[in-house]
Coordinates of C-alpha atoms and ligand atoms in Angstrom, one line a residue:
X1 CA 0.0 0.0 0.0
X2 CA 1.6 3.7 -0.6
X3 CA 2.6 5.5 1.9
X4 CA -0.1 8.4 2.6
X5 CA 1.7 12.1 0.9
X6 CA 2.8 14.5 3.8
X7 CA 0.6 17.0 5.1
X8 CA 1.9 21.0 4.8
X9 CA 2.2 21.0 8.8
X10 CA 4.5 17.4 8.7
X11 CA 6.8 19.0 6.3
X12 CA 7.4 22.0 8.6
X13 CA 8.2 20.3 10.8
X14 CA 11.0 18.2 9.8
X15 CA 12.2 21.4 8.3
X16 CA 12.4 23.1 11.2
X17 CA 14.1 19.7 12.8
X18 CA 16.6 19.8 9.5
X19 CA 17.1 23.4 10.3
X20 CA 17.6 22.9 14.1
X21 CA 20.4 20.4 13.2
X22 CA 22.1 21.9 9.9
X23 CA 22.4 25.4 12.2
X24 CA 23.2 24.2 15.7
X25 CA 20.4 24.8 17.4
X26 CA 19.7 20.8 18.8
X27 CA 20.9 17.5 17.8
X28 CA 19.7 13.9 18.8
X29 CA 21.2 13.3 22.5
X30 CA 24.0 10.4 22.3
X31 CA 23.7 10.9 18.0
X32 CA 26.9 9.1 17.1
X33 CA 26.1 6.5 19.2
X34 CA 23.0 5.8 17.6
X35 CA 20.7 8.1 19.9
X36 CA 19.0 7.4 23.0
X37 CA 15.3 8.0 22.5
X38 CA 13.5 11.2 24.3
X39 CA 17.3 12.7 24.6
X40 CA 18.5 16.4 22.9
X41 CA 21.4 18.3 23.2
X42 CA 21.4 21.9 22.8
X43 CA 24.1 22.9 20.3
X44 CA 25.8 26.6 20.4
X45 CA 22.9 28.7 19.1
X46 CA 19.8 26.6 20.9
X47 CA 21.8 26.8 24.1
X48 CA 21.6 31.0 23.5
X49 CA 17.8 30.6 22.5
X50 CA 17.3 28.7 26.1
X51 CA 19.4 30.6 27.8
X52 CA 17.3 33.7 26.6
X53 CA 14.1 32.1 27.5
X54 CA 15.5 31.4 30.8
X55 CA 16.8 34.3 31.6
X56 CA 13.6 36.5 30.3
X57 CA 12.0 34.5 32.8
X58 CA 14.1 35.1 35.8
X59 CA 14.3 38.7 35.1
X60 CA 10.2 39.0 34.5
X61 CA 9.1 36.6 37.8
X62 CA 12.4 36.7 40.5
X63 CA 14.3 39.7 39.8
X64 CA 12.0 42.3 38.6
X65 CA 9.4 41.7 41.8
X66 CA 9.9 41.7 45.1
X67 CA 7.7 38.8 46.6
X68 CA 10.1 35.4 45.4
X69 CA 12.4 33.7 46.8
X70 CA 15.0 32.3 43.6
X71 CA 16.1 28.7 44.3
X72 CA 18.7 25.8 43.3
X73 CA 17.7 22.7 44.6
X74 CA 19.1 19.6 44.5
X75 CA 18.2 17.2 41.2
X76 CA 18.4 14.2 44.3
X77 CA 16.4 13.6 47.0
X78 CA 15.8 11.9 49.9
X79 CA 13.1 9.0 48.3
X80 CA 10.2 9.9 51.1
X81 CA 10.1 13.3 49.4
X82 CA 8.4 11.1 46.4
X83 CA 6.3 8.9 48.7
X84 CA 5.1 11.5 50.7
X85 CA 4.0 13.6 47.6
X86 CA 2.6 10.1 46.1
X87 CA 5.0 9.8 43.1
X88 CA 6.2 6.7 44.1
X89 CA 2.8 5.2 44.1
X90 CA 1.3 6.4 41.3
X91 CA 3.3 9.0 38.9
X92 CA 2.0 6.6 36.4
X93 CA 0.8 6.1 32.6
X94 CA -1.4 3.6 31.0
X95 CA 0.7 1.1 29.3
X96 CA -0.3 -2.2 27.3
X97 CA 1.9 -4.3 24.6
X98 CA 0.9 -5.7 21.2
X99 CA 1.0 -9.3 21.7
X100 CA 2.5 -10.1 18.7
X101 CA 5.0 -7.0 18.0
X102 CA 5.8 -6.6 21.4
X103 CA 5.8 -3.0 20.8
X104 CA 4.9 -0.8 24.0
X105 CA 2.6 1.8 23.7
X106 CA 0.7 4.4 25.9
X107 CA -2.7 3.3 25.7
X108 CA -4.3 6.5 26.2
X109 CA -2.6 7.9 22.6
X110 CA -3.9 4.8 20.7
X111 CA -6.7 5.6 18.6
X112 CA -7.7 1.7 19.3
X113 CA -7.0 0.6 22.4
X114 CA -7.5 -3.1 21.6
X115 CA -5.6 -2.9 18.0
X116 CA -1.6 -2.2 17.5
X117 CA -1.3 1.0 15.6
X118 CA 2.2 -0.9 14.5
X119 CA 1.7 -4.2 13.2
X120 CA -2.6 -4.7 13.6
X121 CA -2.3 -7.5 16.2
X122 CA -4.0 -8.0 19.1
X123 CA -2.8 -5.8 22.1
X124 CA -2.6 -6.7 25.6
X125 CA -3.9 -5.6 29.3
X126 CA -3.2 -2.7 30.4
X127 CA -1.2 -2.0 33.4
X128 CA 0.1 1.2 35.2
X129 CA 3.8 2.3 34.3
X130 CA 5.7 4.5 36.7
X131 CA 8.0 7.1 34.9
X132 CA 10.2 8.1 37.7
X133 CA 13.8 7.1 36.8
X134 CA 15.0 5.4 39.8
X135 CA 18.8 5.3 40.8
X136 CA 21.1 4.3 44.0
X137 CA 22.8 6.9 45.8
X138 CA 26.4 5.8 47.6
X139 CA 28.2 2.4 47.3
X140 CA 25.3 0.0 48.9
X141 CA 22.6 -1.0 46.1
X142 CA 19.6 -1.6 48.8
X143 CA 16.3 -0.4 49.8
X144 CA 17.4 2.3 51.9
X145 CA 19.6 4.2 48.9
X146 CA 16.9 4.3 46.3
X147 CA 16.8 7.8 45.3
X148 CA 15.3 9.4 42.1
X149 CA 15.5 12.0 39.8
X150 CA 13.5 14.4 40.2
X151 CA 10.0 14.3 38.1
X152 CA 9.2 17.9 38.4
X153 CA 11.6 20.9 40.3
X154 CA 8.2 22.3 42.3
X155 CA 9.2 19.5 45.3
X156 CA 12.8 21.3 45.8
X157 CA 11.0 24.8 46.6
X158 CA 8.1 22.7 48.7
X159 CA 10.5 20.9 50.5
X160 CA 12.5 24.2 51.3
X161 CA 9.9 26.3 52.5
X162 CA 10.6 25.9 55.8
X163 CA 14.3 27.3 55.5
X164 CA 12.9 30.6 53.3
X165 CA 10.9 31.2 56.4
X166 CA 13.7 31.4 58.7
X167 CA 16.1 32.7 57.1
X168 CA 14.1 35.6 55.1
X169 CA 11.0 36.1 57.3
X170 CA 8.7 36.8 54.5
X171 CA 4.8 37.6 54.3
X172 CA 2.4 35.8 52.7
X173 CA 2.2 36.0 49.7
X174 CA 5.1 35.1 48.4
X175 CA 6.8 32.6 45.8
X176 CA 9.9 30.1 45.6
X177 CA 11.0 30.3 42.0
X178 CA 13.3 27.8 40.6
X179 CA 14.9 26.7 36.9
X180 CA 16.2 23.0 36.3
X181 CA 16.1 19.5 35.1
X182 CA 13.3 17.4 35.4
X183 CA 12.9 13.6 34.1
X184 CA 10.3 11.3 33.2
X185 CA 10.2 7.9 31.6
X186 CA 8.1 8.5 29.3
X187 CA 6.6 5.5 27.6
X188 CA 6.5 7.4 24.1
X189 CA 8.6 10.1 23.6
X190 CA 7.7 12.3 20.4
X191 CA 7.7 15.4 18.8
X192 CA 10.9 16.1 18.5
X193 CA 11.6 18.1 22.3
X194 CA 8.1 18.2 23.0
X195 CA 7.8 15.4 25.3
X196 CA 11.5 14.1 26.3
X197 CA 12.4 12.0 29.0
X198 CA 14.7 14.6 30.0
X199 CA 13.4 18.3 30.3
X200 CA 13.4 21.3 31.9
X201 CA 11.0 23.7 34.1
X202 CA 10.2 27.1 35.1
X203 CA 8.2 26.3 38.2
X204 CA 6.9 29.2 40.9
X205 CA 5.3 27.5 44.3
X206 CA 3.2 31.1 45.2
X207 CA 2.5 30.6 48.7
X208 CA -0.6 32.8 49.7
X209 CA -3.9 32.8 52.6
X210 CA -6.4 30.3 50.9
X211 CA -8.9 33.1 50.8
X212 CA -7.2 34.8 48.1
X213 CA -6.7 32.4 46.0
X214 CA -8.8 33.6 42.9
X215 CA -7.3 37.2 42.5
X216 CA -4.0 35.2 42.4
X217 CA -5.0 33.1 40.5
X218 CA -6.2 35.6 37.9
X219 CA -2.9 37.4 38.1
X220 CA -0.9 34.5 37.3
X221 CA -3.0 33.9 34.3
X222 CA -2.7 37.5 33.3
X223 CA 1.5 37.5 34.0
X224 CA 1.9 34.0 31.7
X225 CA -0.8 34.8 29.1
X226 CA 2.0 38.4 29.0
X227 CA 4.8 36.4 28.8
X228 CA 3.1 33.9 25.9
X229 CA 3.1 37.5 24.2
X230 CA 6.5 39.0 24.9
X231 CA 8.4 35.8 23.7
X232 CA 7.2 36.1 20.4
X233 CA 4.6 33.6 20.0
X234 CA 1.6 33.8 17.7
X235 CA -1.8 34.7 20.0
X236 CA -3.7 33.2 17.6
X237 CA -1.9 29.9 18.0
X238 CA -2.6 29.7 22.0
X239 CA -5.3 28.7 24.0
X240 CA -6.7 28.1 27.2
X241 CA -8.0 24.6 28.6
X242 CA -10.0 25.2 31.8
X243 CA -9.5 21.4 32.8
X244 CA -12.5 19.7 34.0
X245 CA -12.9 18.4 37.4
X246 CA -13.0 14.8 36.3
X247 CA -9.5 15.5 35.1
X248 CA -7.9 17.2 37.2
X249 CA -5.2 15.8 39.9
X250 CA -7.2 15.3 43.0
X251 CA -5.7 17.9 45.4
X252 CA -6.2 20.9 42.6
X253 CA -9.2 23.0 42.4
X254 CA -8.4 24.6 39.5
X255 CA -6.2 23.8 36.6
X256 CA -5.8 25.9 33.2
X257 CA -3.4 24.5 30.7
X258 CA -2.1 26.8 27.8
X259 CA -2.2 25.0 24.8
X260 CA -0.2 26.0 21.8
X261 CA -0.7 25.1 18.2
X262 CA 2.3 23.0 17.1
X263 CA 2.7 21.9 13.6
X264 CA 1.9 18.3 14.8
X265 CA -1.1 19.7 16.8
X266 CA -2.5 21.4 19.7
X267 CA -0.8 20.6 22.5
X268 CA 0.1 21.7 26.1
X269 CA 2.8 24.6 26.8
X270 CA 2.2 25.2 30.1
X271 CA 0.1 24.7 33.6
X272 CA -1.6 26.7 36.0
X273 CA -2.8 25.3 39.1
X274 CA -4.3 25.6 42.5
X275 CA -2.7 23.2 44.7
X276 CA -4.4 24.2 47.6
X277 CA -2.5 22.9 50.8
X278 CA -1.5 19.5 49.4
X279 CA 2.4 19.6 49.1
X280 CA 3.0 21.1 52.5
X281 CA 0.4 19.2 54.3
X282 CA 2.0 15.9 52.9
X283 CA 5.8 17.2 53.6
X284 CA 4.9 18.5 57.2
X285 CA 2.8 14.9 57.9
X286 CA 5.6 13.0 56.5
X287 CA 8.6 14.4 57.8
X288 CA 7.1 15.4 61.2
X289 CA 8.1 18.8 60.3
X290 CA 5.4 21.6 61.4
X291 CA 5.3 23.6 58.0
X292 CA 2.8 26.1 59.0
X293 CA 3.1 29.8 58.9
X294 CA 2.4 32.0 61.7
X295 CA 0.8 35.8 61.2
X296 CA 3.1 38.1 63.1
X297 CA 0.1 40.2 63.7
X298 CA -2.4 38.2 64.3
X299 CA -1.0 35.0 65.4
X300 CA -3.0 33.1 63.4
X301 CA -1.6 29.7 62.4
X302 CA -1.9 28.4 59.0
X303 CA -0.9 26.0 56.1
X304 CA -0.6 28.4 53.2
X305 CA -2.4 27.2 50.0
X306 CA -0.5 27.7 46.9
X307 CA -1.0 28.5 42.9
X308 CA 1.8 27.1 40.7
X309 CA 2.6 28.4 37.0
X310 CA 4.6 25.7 35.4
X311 CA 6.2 26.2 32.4
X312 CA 8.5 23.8 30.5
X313 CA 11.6 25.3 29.2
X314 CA 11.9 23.0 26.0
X315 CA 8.2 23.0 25.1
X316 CA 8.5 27.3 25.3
X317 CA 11.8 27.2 22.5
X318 CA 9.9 24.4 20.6
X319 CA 6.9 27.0 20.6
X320 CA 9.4 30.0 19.2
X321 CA 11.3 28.1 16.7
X322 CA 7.7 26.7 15.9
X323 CA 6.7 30.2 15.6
X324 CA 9.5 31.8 14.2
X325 CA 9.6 29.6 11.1
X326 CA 9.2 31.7 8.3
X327 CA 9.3 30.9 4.5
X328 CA 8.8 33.7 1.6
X329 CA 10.4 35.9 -1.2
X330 CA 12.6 38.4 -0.2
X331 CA 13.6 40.4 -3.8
X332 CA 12.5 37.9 -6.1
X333 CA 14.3 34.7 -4.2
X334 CA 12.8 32.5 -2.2
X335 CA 14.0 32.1 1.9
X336 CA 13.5 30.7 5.0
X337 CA 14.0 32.6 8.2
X338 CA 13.1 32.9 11.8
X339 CA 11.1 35.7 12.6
X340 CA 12.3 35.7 16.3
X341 CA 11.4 38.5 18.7
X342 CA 14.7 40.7 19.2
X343 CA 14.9 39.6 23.3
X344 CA 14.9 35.6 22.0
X345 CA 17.1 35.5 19.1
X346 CA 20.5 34.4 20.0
X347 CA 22.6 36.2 17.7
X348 CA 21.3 39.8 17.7
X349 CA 23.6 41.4 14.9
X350 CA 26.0 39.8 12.2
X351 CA 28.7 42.1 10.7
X352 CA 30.4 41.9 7.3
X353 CA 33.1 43.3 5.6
X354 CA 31.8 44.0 1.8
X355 CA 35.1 42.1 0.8
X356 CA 37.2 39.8 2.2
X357 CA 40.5 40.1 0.7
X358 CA 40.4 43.8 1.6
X359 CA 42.8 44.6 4.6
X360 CA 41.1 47.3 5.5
X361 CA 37.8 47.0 4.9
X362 CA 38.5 43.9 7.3
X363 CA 40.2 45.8 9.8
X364 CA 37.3 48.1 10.1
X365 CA 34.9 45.7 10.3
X366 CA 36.5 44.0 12.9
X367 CA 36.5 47.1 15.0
X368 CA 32.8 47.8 14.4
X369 CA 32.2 44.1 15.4
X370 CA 34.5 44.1 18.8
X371 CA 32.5 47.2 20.3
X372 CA 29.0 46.5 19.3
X373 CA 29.9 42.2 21.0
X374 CA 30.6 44.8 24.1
X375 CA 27.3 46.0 24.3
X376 CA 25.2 43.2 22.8
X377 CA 26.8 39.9 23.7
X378 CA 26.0 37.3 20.7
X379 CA 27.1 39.2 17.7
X380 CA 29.2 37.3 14.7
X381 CA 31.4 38.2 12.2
X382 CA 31.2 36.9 8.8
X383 CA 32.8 37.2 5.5
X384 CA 32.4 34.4 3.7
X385 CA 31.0 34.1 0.3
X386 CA 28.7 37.1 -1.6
X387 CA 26.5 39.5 1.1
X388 CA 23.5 37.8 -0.2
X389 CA 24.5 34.2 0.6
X390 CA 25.3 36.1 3.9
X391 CA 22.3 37.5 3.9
X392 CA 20.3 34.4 4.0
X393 CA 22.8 32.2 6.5
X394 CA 21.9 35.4 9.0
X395 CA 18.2 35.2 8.1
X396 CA 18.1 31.2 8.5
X397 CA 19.0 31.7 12.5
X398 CA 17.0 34.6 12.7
X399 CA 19.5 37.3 13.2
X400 CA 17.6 40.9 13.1
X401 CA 20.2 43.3 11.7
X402 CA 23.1 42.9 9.5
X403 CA 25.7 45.8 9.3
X404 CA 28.0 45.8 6.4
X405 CA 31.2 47.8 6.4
X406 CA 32.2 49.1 2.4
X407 CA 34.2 51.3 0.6
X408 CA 32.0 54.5 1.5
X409 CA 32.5 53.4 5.1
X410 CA 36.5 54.3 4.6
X411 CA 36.6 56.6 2.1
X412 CA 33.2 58.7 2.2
X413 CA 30.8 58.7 4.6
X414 CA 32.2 56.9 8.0
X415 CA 28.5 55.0 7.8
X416 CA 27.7 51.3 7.6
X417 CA 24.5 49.9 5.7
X418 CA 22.0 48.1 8.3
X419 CA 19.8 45.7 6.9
X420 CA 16.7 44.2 8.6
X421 CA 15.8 40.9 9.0
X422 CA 12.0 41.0 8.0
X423 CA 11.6 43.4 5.4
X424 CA 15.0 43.7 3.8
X425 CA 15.2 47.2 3.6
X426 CA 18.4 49.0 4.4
X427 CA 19.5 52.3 6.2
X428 CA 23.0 53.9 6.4
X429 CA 24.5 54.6 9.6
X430 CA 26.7 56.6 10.5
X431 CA 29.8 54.1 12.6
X432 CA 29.4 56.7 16.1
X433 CA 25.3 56.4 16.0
X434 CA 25.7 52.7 15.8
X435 CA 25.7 51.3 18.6
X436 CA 22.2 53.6 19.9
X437 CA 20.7 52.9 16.7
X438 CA 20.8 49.0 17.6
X439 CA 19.8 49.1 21.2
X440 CA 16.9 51.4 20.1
X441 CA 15.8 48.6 17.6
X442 CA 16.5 45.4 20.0
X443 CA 15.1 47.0 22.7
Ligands
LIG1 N1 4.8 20.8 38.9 C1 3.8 20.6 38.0 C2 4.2 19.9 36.8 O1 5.3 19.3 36.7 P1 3.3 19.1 34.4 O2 2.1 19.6 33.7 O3 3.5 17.7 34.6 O4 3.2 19.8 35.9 C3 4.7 21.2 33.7 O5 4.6 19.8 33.8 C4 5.3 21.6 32.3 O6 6.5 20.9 32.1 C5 4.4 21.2 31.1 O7 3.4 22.2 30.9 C6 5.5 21.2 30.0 O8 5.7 22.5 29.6 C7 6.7 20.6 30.7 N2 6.8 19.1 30.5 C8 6.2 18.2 31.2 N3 6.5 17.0 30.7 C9 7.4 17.2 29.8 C10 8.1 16.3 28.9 N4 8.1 15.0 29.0 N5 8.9 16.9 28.0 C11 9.1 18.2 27.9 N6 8.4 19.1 28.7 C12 7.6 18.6 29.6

């Protein structure tokens, strides 16, 4: 039987994926070794897109307010953390195998649950399949030194609450905000980064008085639904999922997810929920720790409630690139590019000498391009091949402005021609109004 053609949206994507690769951006974890499934690394330029995205989010929800605590937990922990929290029991996903493949699937992503999408045959019960990746910590392999890595980062701040207290004193409310890994063994991986088996978060654990938890609630969902907008990604292509109560985790009383159109679908960006007084309830019961919170002025004694924005730092660059991925005619030829927002792109300005073999058109160049790397950090130099073929190598990585040194630079004019990204057009600059020029158009 033929193959069915690709759709429009299939071919994006393993454009993008080409691109991704061909350009730096991420390449198959463990690739010479023949992969290792739901693994990516992060080459030169991704690692500057992340990096971006992380550090737009620090700036936005740590630094720039003054209610949250920044963390660094450990990935490890001590394993009750995961039984008190009910991982251990039951971080689980439907799993059944085709009885005569012996392929595994997730059984809630087969569009027959009793057929294999693989091979037709018959498939089997279904059982529950933990995804925490379980390890031992020290030199004794028993029950006592089971550790694992970490599913989600929220537990580190959860489990640290009760050191924030005393050593910052704060007033409710306010939030522990941490960045880093997270793993899960996920029965299917897919999607290129969209669902990995090893990821990472942008979690906040927003501590507050359970009687205010709708007007925080709302703000969160006004402060990520800002962010969806600030990174660059397309408003029409995001939605939100109120999650019904049949679906939700048991201890929430209100979940949204942001959903995203991705070229293979819509799918989930982020979460919002109330988590009411689960975690700390569980960690102070467990661990025989009193995590309560005591109002200095009233004396009142309480287990804050809290609302937790989650968002998944691979899903968000997925979403850009996703976003970004531009293809039209640009004077007559055709081009790809990526239309990133100026904050996310991770080379902000290329610079070219009109001709390489020209001493000092190279020379000058070079200067241009060591003081504007001072002030902008990511810049490259390039002078290799016509401007045009420049031109398009910038475009493909999304660089926004390209300033090219010439003749007239030395001889006439002590100006540079700017070019720009999206429409092509150029300005001359004059080499002392540069630098202002560019921050005015980044910023
Ligand atoms: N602490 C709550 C929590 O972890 P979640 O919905 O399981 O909630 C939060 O995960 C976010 O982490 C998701 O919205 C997504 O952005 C990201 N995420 C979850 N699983 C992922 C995976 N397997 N691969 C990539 N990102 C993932």
């Amino acid at each position: 039987m033929a193959k069915p053609e690709k759709t429009v949206e299939q071919l994006k994507m393993e454009n993008i994926i080409s691109l991704c690769k061909r350009r730096g951006f991420i390449f198959q974890g463990s690739e010479i070794y023949g992969g290792l499934a739901g693994t990516w690394d992060y080459g030169p330029l991704g690692v500057t897109l992340k990096n971006n995205v992380k550090d737009y989010w620090w700036k936005k929800f740590v630094t720039d307010r003054e209610d949250m605590y920044g963390m660094d937990a450990a990935i490890l922990m001590n394993q009750n953390v995961w039984k008190a929290t009910g991982h251990v029991g039951g971080f689980s996903d439907p799993l059944s195998e085709c009885k005569k493949c012996k392929k595994r699937f997730r059984t809630d992503q087969l569009p027959d649950k009793k057929k294999c999408p693989d091979c037709g045959g018959e498939m089997g019960e279904e059982r529950q399949f933990n995804m925490l990746f379980k390890t031992n910590v020290g030199a004794i392999a028993d029950d006592t030194s089971v550790s694992y890595l970490r599913p989600e980062t929220a537990q580190g701040m959860f489990v640290n609450y009760k050191n924030i207290i005393d050593s910052f004193h704060p007033k409710l409310p306010f939030g522990m905000a941490q960045i880093g890994k997270a793993f899960r063994n996920e029965i299917a991986p897919r999607d290129f980064t969209f669902r990995s088996r090893e990821f990472e978060q942008m979690e906040i654990e927003y501590l507050i008085k359970p009687e205010t938890w709708k007007e925080i609630f709302e703000h969160f969902r006004t402060e990520m639904l800002d962010w969806i907008k600030e990174i660059g990604l397309k408003q029409e292509n995001v939605y939100e999922h109120e999650i019904p109560d049949e679906d939700r985790a048991f201890y929430s009383k209100r979940t949204i997810d942001f959903e995203f159109d991705f070229p293979f679908g819509r799918n989930e960006l982020y979460g919002l929920a109330y988590r009411t007084d689960y975690d700390l309830s569980r960690h102070s019961k467990s661990s025989g720790i009193d995590l309560i919170y005591v109002d200095e002025e009233t004396r009142e004694k309480i287990t804050p409630h809290c609302i937790e924005p989650s968002l998944g730092v691979d899903r968000t660059v997925l979403a850009i690139l996703t976003s970004a991925y531009t293809e039209d005619e640009l004077g007559g030829e055709k081009r790809t590019y990526l239309k990133f927002v100026p904050k996310m792109a991770p080379v902000k300005i290329a610079v070219f000498p009109l001709l390489k073999n020209k001493p000092q058109l190279v020379e000058k160049a070079r200067e241009v391009y060591q003081n504007l790397k001072k002030e902008f950090g990511l810049v490259e130099f390039d002078d290799n091949g016509n401007i045009g073929k420049r031109y398009r190598r910038q475009d493909e990585i999304g660089t926004p402005y390209c300033v090219t040194v010439d003749f007239d630079t030395l001889e006439k004019d002590s100006a540079v021609t700017v070019r720009d990204r999206d429409t092509g057009k150029q300005e001359r600059i004059e080499v002392s109004k540069l630098t202002d020029y560019l921050k005015e158009k980044l910023s």
